C-alpha positions as protocol buffer text, in pm:
chain_id: "A"
residue {
  index: 1
  type: UNK
  ca { x: 0 y: 0 z: 0 }
}
residue {
  index: 2
  type: UNK
  ca { x: 141 y: 337 z: -101 }
}
residue {
  index: 3
  type: UNK
  ca { x: 116 y: 645 z: 117 }
}
residue {
  index: 4
  type: UNK
  ca { x: 283 y: 982 z: 160 }
}
residue {
  index: 5
  type: UNK
  ca { x: 389 y: 1120 z: 497 }
}
residue {
  index: 6
  type: UNK
  ca { x: 458 y: 1488 z: 559 }
}
residue {
  index: 7
  type: UNK
  ca { x: 693 y: 1572 z: 846 }
}
residue {
  index: 8
  type: UNK
  ca { x: 694 y: 1918 z: 1000 }
}
residue {
  index: 9
  type: UNK
  ca { x: 946 y: 2088 z: 1229 }
}
residue {
  index: 10
  type: UNK
  ca { x: 741 y: 2393 z: 1330 }
}
residue {
  index: 11
  type: UNK
  ca { x: 913 y: 2718 z: 1414 }
}
residue {
  index: 12
  type: UNK
  ca { x: 848 y: 3090 z: 1404 }
}
residue {
  index: 13
  type: UNK
  ca { x: 1184 y: 3175 z: 1248 }
}
residue {
  index: 14
  type: UNK
  ca { x: 1225 y: 2867 z: 1027 }
}
residue {
  index: 15
  type: UNK
  ca { x: 967 y: 2593 z: 965 }
}
residue {
  index: 16
  type: UNK
  ca { x: 1101 y: 2274 z: 812 }
}
residue {
  index: 17
  type: UNK
  ca { x: 906 y: 2027 z: 601 }
}
residue {
  index: 18
  type: UNK
  ca { x: 980 y: 1686 z: 454 }
}
residue {
  index: 19
  type: UNK
  ca { x: 774 y: 1448 z: 242 }
}
residue {
  index: 20
  type: UNK
  ca { x: 839 y: 1078 z: 195 }
}
residue {
  index: 21
  type: UNK
  ca { x: 672 y: 820 z: -27 }
}
residue {
  index: 22
  type: UNK
  ca { x: 612 y: 486 z: 146 }
}
residue {
  index: 23
  type: UNK
  ca { x: 568 y: 163 z: -49 }
}
residue {
  index: 24
  type: UNK
  ca { x: 536 y: -131 z: 188 }
}
residue {
  index: 25
  type: UNK
  ca { x: 858 y: -139 z: 392 }
}
residue {
  index: 26
  type: UNK
  ca { x: 1042 y: 104 z: 161 }
}
residue {
  index: 27
  type: UNK
  ca { x: 1054 y: 481 z: 179 }
}
residue {
  index: 28
  type: UNK
  ca { x: 1188 y: 743 z: -60 }
}
residue {
  index: 29
  type: UNK
  ca { x: 1235 y: 1118 z: -48 }
}
residue {
  index: 30
  type: UNK
  ca { x: 984 y: 1332 z: -236 }
}
residue {
  index: 31
  type: UNK
  ca { x: 1079 y: 1678 z: -110 }
}
residue {
  index: 32
  type: UNK
  ca { x: 1224 y: 1865 z: 182 }
}
residue {
  index: 33
  type: UNK
  ca { x: 1292 y: 2226 z: 256 }
}
residue {
  index: 34
  type: UNK
  ca { x: 1242 y: 2510 z: 496 }
}
residue {
  index: 35
  type: UNK
  ca { x: 1039 y: 2824 z: 507 }
}
residue {
  index: 36
  type: UNK
  ca { x: 1256 y: 3110 z: 633 }
}
residue {
  index: 37
  type: UNK
  ca { x: 1015 y: 3340 z: 815 }
}
residue {
  index: 38
  type: UNK
  ca { x: 1248 y: 3632 z: 874 }
}
residue {
  index: 39
  type: UNK
  ca { x: 1358 y: 3812 z: 1187 }
}
residue {
  index: 40
  type: UNK
  ca { x: 1217 y: 3751 z: 1534 }
}
residue {
  index: 41
  type: UNK
  ca { x: 1084 y: 4108 z: 1532 }
}
residue {
  index: 42
  type: UNK
  ca { x: 865 y: 4048 z: 1223 }
}
residue {
  index: 43
  type: UNK
  ca { x: 489 y: 4037 z: 1273 }
}
residue {
  index: 44
  type: UNK
  ca { x: 386 y: 3704 z: 1425 }
}
residue {
  index: 45
  type: UNK
  ca { x: 40 y: 3680 z: 1260 }
}
residue {
  index: 46
  type: UNK
  ca { x: 200 y: 3732 z: 917 }
}
residue {
  index: 47
  type: UNK
  ca { x: 449 y: 3450 z: 989 }
}
residue {
  index: 48
  type: UNK
  ca { x: 164 y: 3218 z: 1085 }
}
residue {
  index: 49
  type: UNK
  ca { x: -20 y: 3304 z: 764 }
}
residue {
  index: 50
  type: UNK
  ca { x: 294 y: 3223 z: 559 }
}
residue {
  index: 51
  type: UNK
  ca { x: 337 y: 2887 z: 737 }
}
residue {
  index: 52
  type: UNK
  ca { x: -24 y: 2796 z: 668 }
}
residue {
  index: 53
  type: UNK
  ca { x: -14 y: 2900 z: 302 }
}
residue {
  index: 54
  type: UNK
  ca { x: 313 y: 2720 z: 225 }
}
residue {
  index: 55
  type: UNK
  ca { x: 213 y: 2396 z: 397 }
}
residue {
  index: 56
  type: UNK
  ca { x: -135 y: 2407 z: 245 }
}
residue {
  index: 57
  type: UNK
  ca { x: 26 y: 2447 z: -99 }
}
residue {
  index: 58
  type: UNK
  ca { x: 260 y: 2151 z: -40 }
}
residue {
  index: 59
  type: UNK
  ca { x: -34 y: 1939 z: 74 }
}
residue {
  index: 60
  type: UNK
  ca { x: -226 y: 2031 z: -242 }
}
residue {
  index: 61
  type: UNK
  ca { x: 78 y: 1945 z: -456 }
}
residue {
  index: 62
  type: UNK
  ca { x: 187 y: 1614 z: -297 }
}
residue {
  index: 63
  type: UNK
  ca { x: -142 y: 1489 z: -145 }
}
residue {
  index: 64
  type: UNK
  ca { x: 3 y: 1334 z: 175 }
}
residue {
  index: 65
  type: UNK
  ca { x: -234 y: 1127 z: 387 }
}
residue {
  index: 66
  type: UNK
  ca { x: -53 y: 1173 z: 719 }
}
residue {
  index: 67
  type: UNK
  ca { x: 123 y: 1460 z: 895 }
}
residue {
  index: 68
  type: UNK
  ca { x: 382 y: 1402 z: 1166 }
}
residue {
  index: 69
  type: UNK
  ca { x: 492 y: 1700 z: 1374 }
}
residue {
  index: 70
  type: UNK
  ca { x: 777 y: 1744 z: 1614 }
}
residue {
  index: 71
  type: UNK
  ca { x: 628 y: 1826 z: 1952 }
}
residue {
  index: 72
  type: UNK
  ca { x: 768 y: 2141 z: 2109 }
}
residue {
  index: 73
  type: UNK
  ca { x: 1009 y: 2084 z: 2394 }
}
residue {
  index: 74
  type: UNK
  ca { x: 950 y: 2278 z: 2709 }
}
residue {
  index: 75
  type: UNK
  ca { x: 1186 y: 2570 z: 2741 }
}
residue {
  index: 76
  type: UNK
  ca { x: 1231 y: 2843 z: 2996 }
}
residue {
  index: 77
  type: UNK
  ca { x: 1062 y: 3117 z: 2795 }
}
residue {
  index: 78
  type: UNK
  ca { x: 679 y: 3087 z: 2804 }
}
residue {
  index: 79
  type: UNK
  ca { x: 643 y: 3347 z: 2527 }
}
residue {
  index: 80
  type: UNK
  ca { x: 857 y: 3136 z: 2291 }
}
residue {
  index: 81
  type: UNK
  ca { x: 653 y: 2826 z: 2376 }
}
residue {
  index: 82
  type: UNK
  ca { x: 331 y: 3011 z: 2300 }
}
residue {
  index: 83
  type: UNK
  ca { x: 462 y: 3124 z: 1959 }
}
residue {
  index: 84
  type: UNK
  ca { x: 590 y: 2776 z: 1878 }
}
residue {
  index: 85
  type: UNK
  ca { x: 254 y: 2626 z: 1974 }
}
residue {
  index: 86
  type: UNK
  ca { x: 81 y: 2865 z: 1737 }
}
residue {
  index: 87
  type: UNK
  ca { x: 313 y: 2762 z: 1452 }
}
residue {
  index: 88
  type: UNK
  ca { x: 234 y: 2398 z: 1527 }
}
residue {
  index: 89
  type: UNK
  ca { x: -138 y: 2483 z: 1536 }
}
residue {
  index: 90
  type: UNK
  ca { x: -144 y: 2643 z: 1191 }
}
residue {
  index: 91
  type: UNK
  ca { x: 50 y: 2346 z: 1050 }
}
residue {
  index: 92
  type: UNK
  ca { x: -211 y: 2113 z: 1201 }
}
residue {
  index: 93
  type: UNK
  ca { x: -493 y: 2329 z: 1061 }
}
residue {
  index: 94
  type: UNK
  ca { x: -346 y: 2303 z: 710 }
}
residue {
  index: 95
  type: UNK
  ca { x: -340 y: 1925 z: 744 }
}
residue {
  index: 96
  type: UNK
  ca { x: -684 y: 1896 z: 899 }
}
residue {
  index: 97
  type: UNK
  ca { x: -839 y: 2111 z: 626 }
}
residue {
  index: 98
  type: UNK
  ca { x: -713 y: 1849 z: 381 }
}
residue {
  index: 99
  type: UNK
  ca { x: -841 y: 1549 z: 578 }
}
residue {
  index: 100
  type: UNK
  ca { x: -498 y: 1437 z: 697 }
}
residue {
  index: 101
  type: UNK
  ca { x: -431 y: 1227 z: 1005 }
}
residue {
  index: 102
  type: UNK
  ca { x: -209 y: 1419 z: 1249 }
}
residue {
  index: 103
  type: UNK
  ca { x: 59 y: 1264 z: 1473 }
}
residue {
  index: 104
  type: UNK
  ca { x: 307 y: 1418 z: 1713 }
}
residue {
  index: 105
  type: UNK
  ca { x: 649 y: 1293 z: 1828 }
}
residue {
  index: 106
  type: UNK
  ca { x: 889 y: 1414 z: 2095 }
}
residue {
  index: 107
  type: UNK
  ca { x: 1230 y: 1530 z: 1968 }
}
residue {
  index: 108
  type: UNK
  ca { x: 1417 y: 1252 z: 2154 }
}
residue {
  index: 109
  type: UNK
  ca { x: 1188 y: 987 z: 2003 }
}
residue {
  index: 110
  type: UNK
  ca { x: 1253 y: 1125 z: 1654 }
}
residue {
  index: 111
  type: UNK
  ca { x: 1631 y: 1122 z: 1703 }
}
residue {
  index: 112
  type: UNK
  ca { x: 1620 y: 770 z: 1848 }
}
residue {
  index: 113
  type: UNK
  ca { x: 1413 y: 644 z: 1554 }
}
residue {
  index: 114
  type: UNK
  ca { x: 1660 y: 782 z: 1300 }
}
residue {
  index: 115
  type: UNK
  ca { x: 2000 y: 740 z: 1468 }
}
residue {
  index: 116
  type: UNK
  ca { x: 1942 y: 505 z: 1761 }
}
residue {
  index: 117
  type: UNK
  ca { x: 2027 y: 778 z: 2014 }
}
residue {
  index: 118
  type: UNK
  ca { x: 1799 y: 1046 z: 2155 }
}
residue {
  index: 119
  type: UNK
  ca { x: 2105 y: 1262 z: 2221 }
}
residue {
  index: 120
  type: UNK
  ca { x: 2214 y: 1284 z: 1855 }
}
residue {
  index: 121
  type: UNK
  ca { x: 2299 y: 1622 z: 1708 }
}
residue {
  index: 122
  type: UNK
  ca { x: 2107 y: 1776 z: 1419 }
}
residue {
  index: 123
  type: UNK
  ca { x: 2409 y: 1706 z: 1199 }
}
residue {
  index: 124
  type: UNK
  ca { x: 2410 y: 1337 z: 1293 }
}
residue {
  index: 125
  type: UNK
  ca { x: 2039 y: 1311 z: 1216 }
}
residue {
  index: 126
  type: UNK
  ca { x: 2094 y: 1480 z: 878 }
}
residue {
  index: 127
  type: UNK
  ca { x: 2384 y: 1246 z: 794 }
}
residue {
  index: 128
  type: UNK
  ca { x: 2180 y: 935 z: 877 }
}
residue {
  index: 129
  type: UNK
  ca { x: 1887 y: 1060 z: 667 }
}
residue {
  index: 130
  type: UNK
  ca { x: 2120 y: 1114 z: 372 }
}
residue {
  index: 131
  type: UNK
  ca { x: 2216 y: 746 z: 397 }
}
residue {
  index: 132
  type: UNK
  ca { x: 1861 y: 618 z: 456 }
}
residue {
  index: 133
  type: UNK
  ca { x: 1697 y: 819 z: 180 }
}
residue {
  index: 134
  type: UNK
  ca { x: 1999 y: 837 z: -52 }
}
residue {
  index: 135
  type: UNK
  ca { x: 2021 y: 1206 z: -123 }
}
residue {
  index: 136
  type: UNK
  ca { x: 2343 y: 1396 z: -177 }
}
residue {
  index: 137
  type: UNK
  ca { x: 2282 y: 1764 z: -127 }
}
residue {
  index: 138
  type: UNK
  ca { x: 2241 y: 1886 z: 230 }
}
residue {
  index: 139
  type: UNK
  ca { x: 1946 y: 2130 z: 262 }
}
residue {
  index: 140
  type: UNK
  ca { x: 2038 y: 2487 z: 355 }
}
residue {
  index: 141
  type: UNK
  ca { x: 1858 y: 2456 z: 690 }
}
residue {
  index: 142
  type: UNK
  ca { x: 1880 y: 2162 z: 930 }
}
residue {
  index: 143
  type: UNK
  ca { x: 1513 y: 2233 z: 1007 }
}
residue {
  index: 144
  type: UNK
  ca { x: 1440 y: 2061 z: 672 }
}
residue {
  index: 145
  type: UNK
  ca { x: 1618 y: 1741 z: 774 }
}
residue {
  index: 146
  type: UNK
  ca { x: 1460 y: 1764 z: 1121 }
}
residue {
  index: 147
  type: UNK
  ca { x: 1118 y: 1764 z: 953 }
}
residue {
  index: 148
  type: UNK
  ca { x: 1223 y: 1474 z: 732 }
}
residue {
  index: 149
  type: UNK
  ca { x: 1332 y: 1289 z: 1047 }
}
residue {
  index: 150
  type: UNK
  ca { x: 982 y: 1332 z: 1194 }
}
residue {
  index: 151
  type: UNK
  ca { x: 830 y: 1176 z: 880 }
}
residue {
  index: 152
  type: UNK
  ca { x: 1079 y: 885 z: 898 }
}
residue {
  index: 153
  type: UNK
  ca { x: 1005 y: 838 z: 1270 }
}
residue {
  index: 154
  type: UNK
  ca { x: 634 y: 816 z: 1188 }
}
residue {
  index: 155
  type: UNK
  ca { x: 705 y: 565 z: 911 }
}
residue {
  index: 156
  type: UNK
  ca { x: 894 y: 343 z: 1157 }
}
residue {
  index: 157
  type: UNK
  ca { x: 628 y: 387 z: 1426 }
}
residue {
  index: 158
  type: UNK
  ca { x: 347 y: 305 z: 1183 }
}
residue {
  index: 159
  type: UNK
  ca { x: 538 y: 5 z: 1051 }
}
residue {
  index: 160
  type: UNK
  ca { x: 580 y: -127 z: 1407 }
}
residue {
  index: 161
  type: UNK
  ca { x: 210 y: -80 z: 1480 }
}
residue {
  index: 162
  type: UNK
  ca { x: 113 y: -253 z: 1156 }
}
residue {
  index: 163
  type: UNK
  ca { x: 325 y: -563 z: 1227 }
}
residue {
  index: 164
  type: UNK
  ca { x: 112 y: -877 z: 1230 }
}
residue {
  index: 165
  type: UNK
  ca { x: 28 y: -1008 z: 1575 }
}
residue {
  index: 166
  type: UNK
  ca { x: -34 y: -1367 z: 1474 }
}
residue {
  index: 167
  type: UNK
  ca { x: 0 y: -1679 z: 1688 }
}
residue {
  index: 168
  type: UNK
  ca { x: 373 y: -1706 z: 1615 }
}
residue {
  index: 169
  type: UNK
  ca { x: 431 y: -1366 z: 1775 }
}
residue {
  index: 170
  type: UNK
  ca { x: 240 y: -1467 z: 2088 }
}
residue {
  index: 171
  type: UNK
  ca { x: 413 y: -1804 z: 2100 }
}
residue {
  index: 172
  type: UNK
  ca { x: 753 y: -1634 z: 2079 }
}
residue {
  index: 173
  type: UNK
  ca { x: 652 y: -1385 z: 2348 }
}
residue {
  index: 174
  type: UNK
  ca { x: 535 y: -1661 z: 2583 }
}
residue {
  index: 175
  type: UNK
  ca { x: 850 y: -1863 z: 2516 }
}
residue {
  index: 176
  type: UNK
  ca { x: 1074 y: -1561 z: 2581 }
}
residue {
  index: 177
  type: UNK
  ca { x: 879 y: -1437 z: 2887 }
}
residue {
  index: 178
  type: UNK
  ca { x: 775 y: -1739 z: 3096 }
}
residue {
  index: 179
  type: UNK
  ca { x: 762 y: -1523 z: 3410 }
}
residue {
  index: 180
  type: UNK
  ca { x: 478 y: -1318 z: 3257 }
}
residue {
  index: 181
  type: UNK
  ca { x: 247 y: -1618 z: 3221 }
}
residue {
  index: 182
  type: UNK
  ca { x: 9 y: -1688 z: 3505 }
}
residue {
  index: 183
  type: UNK
  ca { x: -58 y: -2061 z: 3542 }
}
residue {
  index: 184
  type: UNK
  ca { x: -423 y: -2153 z: 3574 }
}
residue {
  index: 185
  type: UNK
  ca { x: -526 y: -2459 z: 3771 }
}
residue {
  index: 186
  type: UNK
  ca { x: -660 y: -2743 z: 3555 }
}
residue {
  index: 187
  type: UNK
  ca { x: -1034 y: -2722 z: 3490 }
}
residue {
  index: 188
  type: UNK
  ca { x: -1260 y: -2953 z: 3681 }
}
residue {
  index: 189
  type: UNK
  ca { x: -1044 y: -2959 z: 3995 }
}
């Protein structure tokens, strides 16, 4: 089954986006980039409008079915968190207006999914994505590869959830975890 996942790294200075095509267990890069929103002093409502318009346009162009967003991490500045939450909200609105399913992942989970370590740097994440998705040119902003990493994380998460849970899986689980099995007394005793 083919599907397209859009990853978003929301921000009020730079918003990254990445789109991957998924065919079964394979994924390939469709597009990634970043929307440079200008200086911190620029009008916030105008920035939100630009985020919405750009993402809405990408959704219309590529027709992704799912959107995965990086969840904001909690910082010390409540004003920054509020602005970041608004950027995430307009990204969600663009997806919801197009009937997309929306998912959210913590930054550490995204890094772990891509590199195996939640403490990886942005550069390490970008390098691993270049290997996984076989692209040469590094995007101008690491926000683009961060967004791509969110899409890849969702792909791996969805793949894990879609794994068949047939009798062999339960048999292996029971064999590997005998301490988790509660013995029942024989019936009729």
